[in-house]
Coordinates of C-alpha atoms in Angstrom, one line a residue:
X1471 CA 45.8 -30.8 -36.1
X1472 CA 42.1 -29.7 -36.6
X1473 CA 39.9 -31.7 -38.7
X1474 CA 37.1 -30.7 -40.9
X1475 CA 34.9 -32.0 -38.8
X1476 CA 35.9 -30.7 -35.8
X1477 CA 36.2 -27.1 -37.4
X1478 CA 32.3 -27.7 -38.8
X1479 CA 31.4 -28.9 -34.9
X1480 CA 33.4 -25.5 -33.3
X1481 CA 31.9 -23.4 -36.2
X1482 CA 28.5 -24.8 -35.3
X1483 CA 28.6 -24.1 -31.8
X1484 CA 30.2 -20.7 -32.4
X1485 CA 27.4 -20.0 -35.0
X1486 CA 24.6 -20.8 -32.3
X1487 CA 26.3 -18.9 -29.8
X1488 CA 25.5 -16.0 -31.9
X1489 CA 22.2 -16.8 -32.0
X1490 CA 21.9 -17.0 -28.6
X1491 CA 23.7 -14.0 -27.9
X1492 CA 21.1 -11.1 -28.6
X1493 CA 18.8 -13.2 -26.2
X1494 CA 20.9 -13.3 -23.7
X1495 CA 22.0 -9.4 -24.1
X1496 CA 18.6 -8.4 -23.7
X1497 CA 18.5 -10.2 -20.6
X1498 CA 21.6 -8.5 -19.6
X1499 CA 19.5 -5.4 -20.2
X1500 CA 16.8 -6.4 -18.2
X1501 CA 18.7 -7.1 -15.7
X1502 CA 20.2 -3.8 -15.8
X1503 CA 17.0 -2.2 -15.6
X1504 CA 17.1 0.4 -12.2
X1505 CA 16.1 -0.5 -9.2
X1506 CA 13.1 0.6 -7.5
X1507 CA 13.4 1.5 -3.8
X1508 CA 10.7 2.6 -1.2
X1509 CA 10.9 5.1 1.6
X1510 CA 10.1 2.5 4.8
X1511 CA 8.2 5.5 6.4
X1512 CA 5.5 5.0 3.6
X1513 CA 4.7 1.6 5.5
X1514 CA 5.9 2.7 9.5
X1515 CA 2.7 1.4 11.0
X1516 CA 2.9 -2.0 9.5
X1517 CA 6.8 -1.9 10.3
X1518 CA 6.4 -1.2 13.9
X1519 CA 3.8 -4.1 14.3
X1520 CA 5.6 -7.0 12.4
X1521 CA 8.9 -5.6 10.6
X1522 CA 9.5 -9.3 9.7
X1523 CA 6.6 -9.4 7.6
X1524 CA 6.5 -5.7 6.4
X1525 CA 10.0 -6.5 4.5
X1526 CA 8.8 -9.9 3.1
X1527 CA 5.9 -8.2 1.5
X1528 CA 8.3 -5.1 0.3
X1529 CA 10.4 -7.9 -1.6
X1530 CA 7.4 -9.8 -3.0
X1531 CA 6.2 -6.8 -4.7
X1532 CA 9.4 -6.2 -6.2
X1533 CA 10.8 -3.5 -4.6
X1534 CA 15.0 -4.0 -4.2
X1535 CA 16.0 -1.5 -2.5
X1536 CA 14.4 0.2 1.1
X1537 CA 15.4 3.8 2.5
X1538 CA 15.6 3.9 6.1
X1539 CA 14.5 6.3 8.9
X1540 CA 16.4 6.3 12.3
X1541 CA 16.5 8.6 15.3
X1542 CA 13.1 9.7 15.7
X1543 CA 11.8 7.9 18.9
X1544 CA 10.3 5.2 20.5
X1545 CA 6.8 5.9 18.7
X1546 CA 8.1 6.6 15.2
X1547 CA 10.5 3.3 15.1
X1548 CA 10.6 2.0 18.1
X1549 CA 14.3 1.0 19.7
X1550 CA 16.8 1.4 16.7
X1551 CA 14.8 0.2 13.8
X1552 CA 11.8 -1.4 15.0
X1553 CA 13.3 -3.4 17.7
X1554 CA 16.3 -4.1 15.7
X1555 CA 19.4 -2.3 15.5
X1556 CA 21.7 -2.2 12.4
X1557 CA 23.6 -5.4 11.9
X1558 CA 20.2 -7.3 13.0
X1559 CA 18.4 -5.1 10.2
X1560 CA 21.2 -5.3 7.7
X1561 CA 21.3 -9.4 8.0
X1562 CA 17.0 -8.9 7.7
X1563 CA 17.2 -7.4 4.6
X1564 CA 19.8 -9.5 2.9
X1565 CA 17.5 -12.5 3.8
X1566 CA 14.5 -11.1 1.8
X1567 CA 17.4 -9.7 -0.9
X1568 CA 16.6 -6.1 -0.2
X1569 CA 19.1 -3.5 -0.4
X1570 CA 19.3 0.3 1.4
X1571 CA 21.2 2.8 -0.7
X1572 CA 19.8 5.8 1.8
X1573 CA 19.2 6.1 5.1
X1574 CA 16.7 9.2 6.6
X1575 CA 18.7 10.5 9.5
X1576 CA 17.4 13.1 12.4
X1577 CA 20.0 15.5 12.5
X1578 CA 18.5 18.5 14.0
X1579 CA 20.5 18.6 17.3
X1580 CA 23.4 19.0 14.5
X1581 CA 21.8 21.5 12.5
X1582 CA 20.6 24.0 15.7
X1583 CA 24.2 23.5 17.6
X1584 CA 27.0 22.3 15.4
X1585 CA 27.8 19.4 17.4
X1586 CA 29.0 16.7 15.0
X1587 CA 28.8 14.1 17.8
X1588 CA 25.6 12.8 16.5
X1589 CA 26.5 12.5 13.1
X1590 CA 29.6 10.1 14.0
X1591 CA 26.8 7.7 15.7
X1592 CA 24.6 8.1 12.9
X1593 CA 27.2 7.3 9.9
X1594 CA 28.1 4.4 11.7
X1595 CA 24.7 2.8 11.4
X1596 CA 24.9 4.0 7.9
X1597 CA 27.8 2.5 7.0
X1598 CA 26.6 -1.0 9.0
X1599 CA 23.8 -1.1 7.0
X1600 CA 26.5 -0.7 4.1
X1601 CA 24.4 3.1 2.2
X1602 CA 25.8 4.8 -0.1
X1603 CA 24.1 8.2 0.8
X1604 CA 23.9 9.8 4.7
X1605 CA 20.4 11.9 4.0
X1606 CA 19.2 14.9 6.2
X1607 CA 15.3 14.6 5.7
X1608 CA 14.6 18.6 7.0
X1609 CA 15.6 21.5 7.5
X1610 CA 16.4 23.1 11.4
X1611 CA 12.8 24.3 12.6
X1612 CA 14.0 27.7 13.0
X1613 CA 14.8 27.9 9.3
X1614 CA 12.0 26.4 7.8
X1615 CA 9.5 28.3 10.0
X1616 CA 11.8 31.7 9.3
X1617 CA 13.9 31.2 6.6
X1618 CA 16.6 34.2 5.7
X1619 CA 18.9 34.0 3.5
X1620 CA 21.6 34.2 6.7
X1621 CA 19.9 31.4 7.7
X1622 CA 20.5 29.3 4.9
X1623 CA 23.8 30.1 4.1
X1624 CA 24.4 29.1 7.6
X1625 CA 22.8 25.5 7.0
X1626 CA 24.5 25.7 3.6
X1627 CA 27.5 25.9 5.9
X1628 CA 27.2 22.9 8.5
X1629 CA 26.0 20.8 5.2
X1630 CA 29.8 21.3 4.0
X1631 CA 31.1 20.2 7.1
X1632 CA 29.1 17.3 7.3
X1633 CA 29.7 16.3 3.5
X1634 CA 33.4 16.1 4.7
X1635 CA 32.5 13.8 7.8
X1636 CA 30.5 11.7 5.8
X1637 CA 32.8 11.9 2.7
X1638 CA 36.0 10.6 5.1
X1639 CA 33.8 7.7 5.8
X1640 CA 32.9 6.5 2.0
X1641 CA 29.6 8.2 2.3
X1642 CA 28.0 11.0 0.4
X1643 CA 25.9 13.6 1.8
X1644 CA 22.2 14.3 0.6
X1645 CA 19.6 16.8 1.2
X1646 CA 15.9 16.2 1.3
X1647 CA 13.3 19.2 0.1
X1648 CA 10.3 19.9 1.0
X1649 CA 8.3 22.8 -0.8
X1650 CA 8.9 25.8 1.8
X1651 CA 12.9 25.7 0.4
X1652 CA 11.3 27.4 -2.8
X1653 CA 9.7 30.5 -0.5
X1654 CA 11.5 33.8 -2.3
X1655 CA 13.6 35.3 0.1
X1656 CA 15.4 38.7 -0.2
X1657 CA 16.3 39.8 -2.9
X1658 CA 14.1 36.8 -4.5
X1659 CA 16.2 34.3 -3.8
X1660 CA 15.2 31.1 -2.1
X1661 CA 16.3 28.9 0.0
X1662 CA 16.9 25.9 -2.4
X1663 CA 19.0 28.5 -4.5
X1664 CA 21.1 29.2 -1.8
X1665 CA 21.6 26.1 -0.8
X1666 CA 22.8 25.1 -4.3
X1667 CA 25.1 27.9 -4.7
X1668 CA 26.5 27.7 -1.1
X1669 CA 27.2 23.9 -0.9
X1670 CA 30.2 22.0 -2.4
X1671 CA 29.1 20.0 -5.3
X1672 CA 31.5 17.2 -4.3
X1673 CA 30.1 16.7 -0.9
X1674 CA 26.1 17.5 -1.2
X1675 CA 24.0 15.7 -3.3
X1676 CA 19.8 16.3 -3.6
X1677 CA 17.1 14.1 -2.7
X1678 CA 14.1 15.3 -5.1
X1679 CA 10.7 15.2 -3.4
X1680 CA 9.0 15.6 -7.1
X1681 CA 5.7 15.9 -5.4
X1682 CA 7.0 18.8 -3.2
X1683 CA 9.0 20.6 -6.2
X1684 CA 5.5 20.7 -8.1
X1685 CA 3.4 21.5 -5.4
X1686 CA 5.8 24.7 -5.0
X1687 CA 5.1 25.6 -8.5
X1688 CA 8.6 25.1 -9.8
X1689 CA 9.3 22.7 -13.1
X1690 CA 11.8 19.9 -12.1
X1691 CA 13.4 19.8 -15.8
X1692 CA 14.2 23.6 -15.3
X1693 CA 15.9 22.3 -11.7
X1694 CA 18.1 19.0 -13.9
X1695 CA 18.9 21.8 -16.4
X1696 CA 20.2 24.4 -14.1
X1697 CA 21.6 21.8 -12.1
X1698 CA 22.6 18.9 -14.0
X1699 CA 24.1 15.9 -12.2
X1700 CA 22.9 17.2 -8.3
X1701 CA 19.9 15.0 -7.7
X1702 CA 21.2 11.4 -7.4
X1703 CA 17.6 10.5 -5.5
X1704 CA 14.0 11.1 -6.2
X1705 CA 11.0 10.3 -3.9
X1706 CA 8.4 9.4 -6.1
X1707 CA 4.5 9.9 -5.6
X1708 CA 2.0 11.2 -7.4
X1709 CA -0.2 14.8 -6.7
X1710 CA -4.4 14.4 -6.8
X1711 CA -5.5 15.5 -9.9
X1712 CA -8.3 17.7 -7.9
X1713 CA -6.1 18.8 -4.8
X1714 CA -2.3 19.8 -5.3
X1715 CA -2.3 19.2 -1.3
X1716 CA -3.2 15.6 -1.5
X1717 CA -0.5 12.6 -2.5
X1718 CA -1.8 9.9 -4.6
X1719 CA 0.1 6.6 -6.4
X1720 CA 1.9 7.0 -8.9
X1721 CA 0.5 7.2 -12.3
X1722 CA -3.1 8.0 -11.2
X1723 CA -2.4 12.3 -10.4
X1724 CA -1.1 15.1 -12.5
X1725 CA 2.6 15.5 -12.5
X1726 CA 4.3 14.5 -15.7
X1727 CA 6.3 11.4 -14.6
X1728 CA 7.1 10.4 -18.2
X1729 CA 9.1 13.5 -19.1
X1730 CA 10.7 13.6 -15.7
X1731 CA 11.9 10.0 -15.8
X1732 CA 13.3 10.9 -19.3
X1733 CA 15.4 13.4 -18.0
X1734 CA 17.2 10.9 -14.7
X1735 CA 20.3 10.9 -16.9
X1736 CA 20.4 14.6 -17.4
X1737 CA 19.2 15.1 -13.2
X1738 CA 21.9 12.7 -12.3
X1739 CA 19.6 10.5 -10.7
X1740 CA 21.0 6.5 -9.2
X1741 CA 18.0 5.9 -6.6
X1742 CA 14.3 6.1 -7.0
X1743 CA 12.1 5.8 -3.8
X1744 CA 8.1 5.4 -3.8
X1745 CA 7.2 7.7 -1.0
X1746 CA 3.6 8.6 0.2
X1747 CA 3.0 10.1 3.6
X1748 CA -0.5 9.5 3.7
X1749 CA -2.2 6.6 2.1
X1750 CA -6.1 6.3 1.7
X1751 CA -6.2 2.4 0.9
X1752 CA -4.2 -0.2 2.0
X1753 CA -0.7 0.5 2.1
X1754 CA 0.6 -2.6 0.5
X1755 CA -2.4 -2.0 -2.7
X1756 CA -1.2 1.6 -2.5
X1757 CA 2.9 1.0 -2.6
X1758 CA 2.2 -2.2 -5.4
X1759 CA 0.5 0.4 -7.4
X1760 CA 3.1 2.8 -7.6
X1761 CA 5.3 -0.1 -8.3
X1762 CA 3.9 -1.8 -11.5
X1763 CA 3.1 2.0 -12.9
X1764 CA 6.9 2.9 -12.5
X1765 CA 8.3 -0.3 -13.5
X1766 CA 5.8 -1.1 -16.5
X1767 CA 5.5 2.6 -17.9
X1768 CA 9.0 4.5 -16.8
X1769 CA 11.7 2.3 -16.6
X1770 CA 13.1 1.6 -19.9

């Protein structure tokens, strides 16, 4: 039987777990807070000359999740990924407690003849390194030099096909943009519209080069609102307020990241990855920039 004072004593304890509760549910929340990944091309010259220490510094930053680049030779990355292959990089990252939701993958053999045979190689290494998404970073050179609308309905085509591959193997497929997809076409169409219209919304998801989609002249709200749910990844970085040509960190161009990082529910959006291609400080100042304006002024 309970006593009075044991009842005052549970009562107590239940009363000052309510007090502790709201702190620890905004903890909860904070710990929910998305996570902020970088595109490991951003930092390939310090990756190629200690890859070891490149990833230590990505995690003391903050960054928690990395997007990979594979296939694209001995100078871009070295032998697999820097000298490592994909369970040796996998283990890497789990020791520095980074994560890889994305991996870049060069798939224009696949996209000029069809053959799928590279793909099954390449979704292997995905699925090693345990990604969610299988990404194809460009378009075939023939298309983005000479674009039709043939021509895109064609890539629209073997995009299906390898949504299914990579669907049957717990992947999903993404596309990357650059700013040529937005060219008007016949009958003004563009390439990007085709390729939204043509592809299977079940297998093809969007990587959103922001910096690309405004550098093209076309309003990325207008792109979630047309198109809501398709862009499950962004690469982030900023435009030079001066020179719509020239990348910058995040936070210090011209492109309204506030009202686009309002809208990741309405894009779809699960990944966000700090990209610059060219950097005009050092890299690690450069990415750690980015970072604290996207995590102190974006992320809610």
């Amino acid at each position: 039987m309970t006593s009075r004072r044991d009842f005052i004593k549970k009562s107590g304890i239940g009363f000052a777990g309510l007090l502790i509760t709201p702190s620890l549910f905004n903890n909860v929340l904070l710990d929910s807070k998305q996570e902020i990944g970088i595109q490991l091309f951003t930092v390939r010259e310090q990756l190629n000359k200690d890859v070891k220490l490149t990833l230590k510094r990505i995690a003391d930053i903050g960054f928690k999740q990395v997007e990979t680049f594979y296939g694209y030779g001995e100078k871009m990355s070295g032998k697999g990924f820097w000298g490592l292959d994909a369970k040796e990089l996998a283990q890497l990252l789990k020791t520095y407690g980074l994560k890889s939701g994305s991996g870049h993958y060069n798939t224009m053999q696949y996209l000029t003849d069809g053959n799928t045979d590279i793909l099954k190689q390449q979704i292997e290494v995905a699925n090693t390194l345990s990604q969610k998404y299988y990404t194809i970073p460009a378009m075939a050179p023939n298309v983005r030099q000479n674009g039709t609308v043939d021509g895109y309905k064609k890539m629209a085509d073997l995009f299906n096909k390898a949504g299914e591959l990579c669907k049957s193997n717990g992947l999903t497929l993404a596309y990357h943009n650059h700013a040529f997809e937005f060219v008007p076409l016949e009958n003004k169409q563009t390439g990007f519209d085709i390729l939204l219209k043509e592809t299977d919304v079940k297998l093809l998801k969007f990587e959103l080069d922001i910096f690309w989609v405004v550098n093209a002249g076309i309003d990325p709200i207008t792109l979630f609102k047309q198109n809501e749910g398709r862009f499950a990844m962004w690469h982030v970085k900023d435009m030079d307020k001066n020179d719509s040509k020239v990348f910058t960190e995040v936070g210090t161009g011209r492109i309204d990241y506030k009202t686009i990082f309002e809208n990741r529910k309405l894009a779809g959006n699960k990944y966000i990855f700090v990209e610059q291609d060219l950097i005009k400080k050092d890299p690690f100042e450069s990415i750690t920039e980015s970072f604290n304006y996207i995590n102190n002024n974006l992320l809610k």
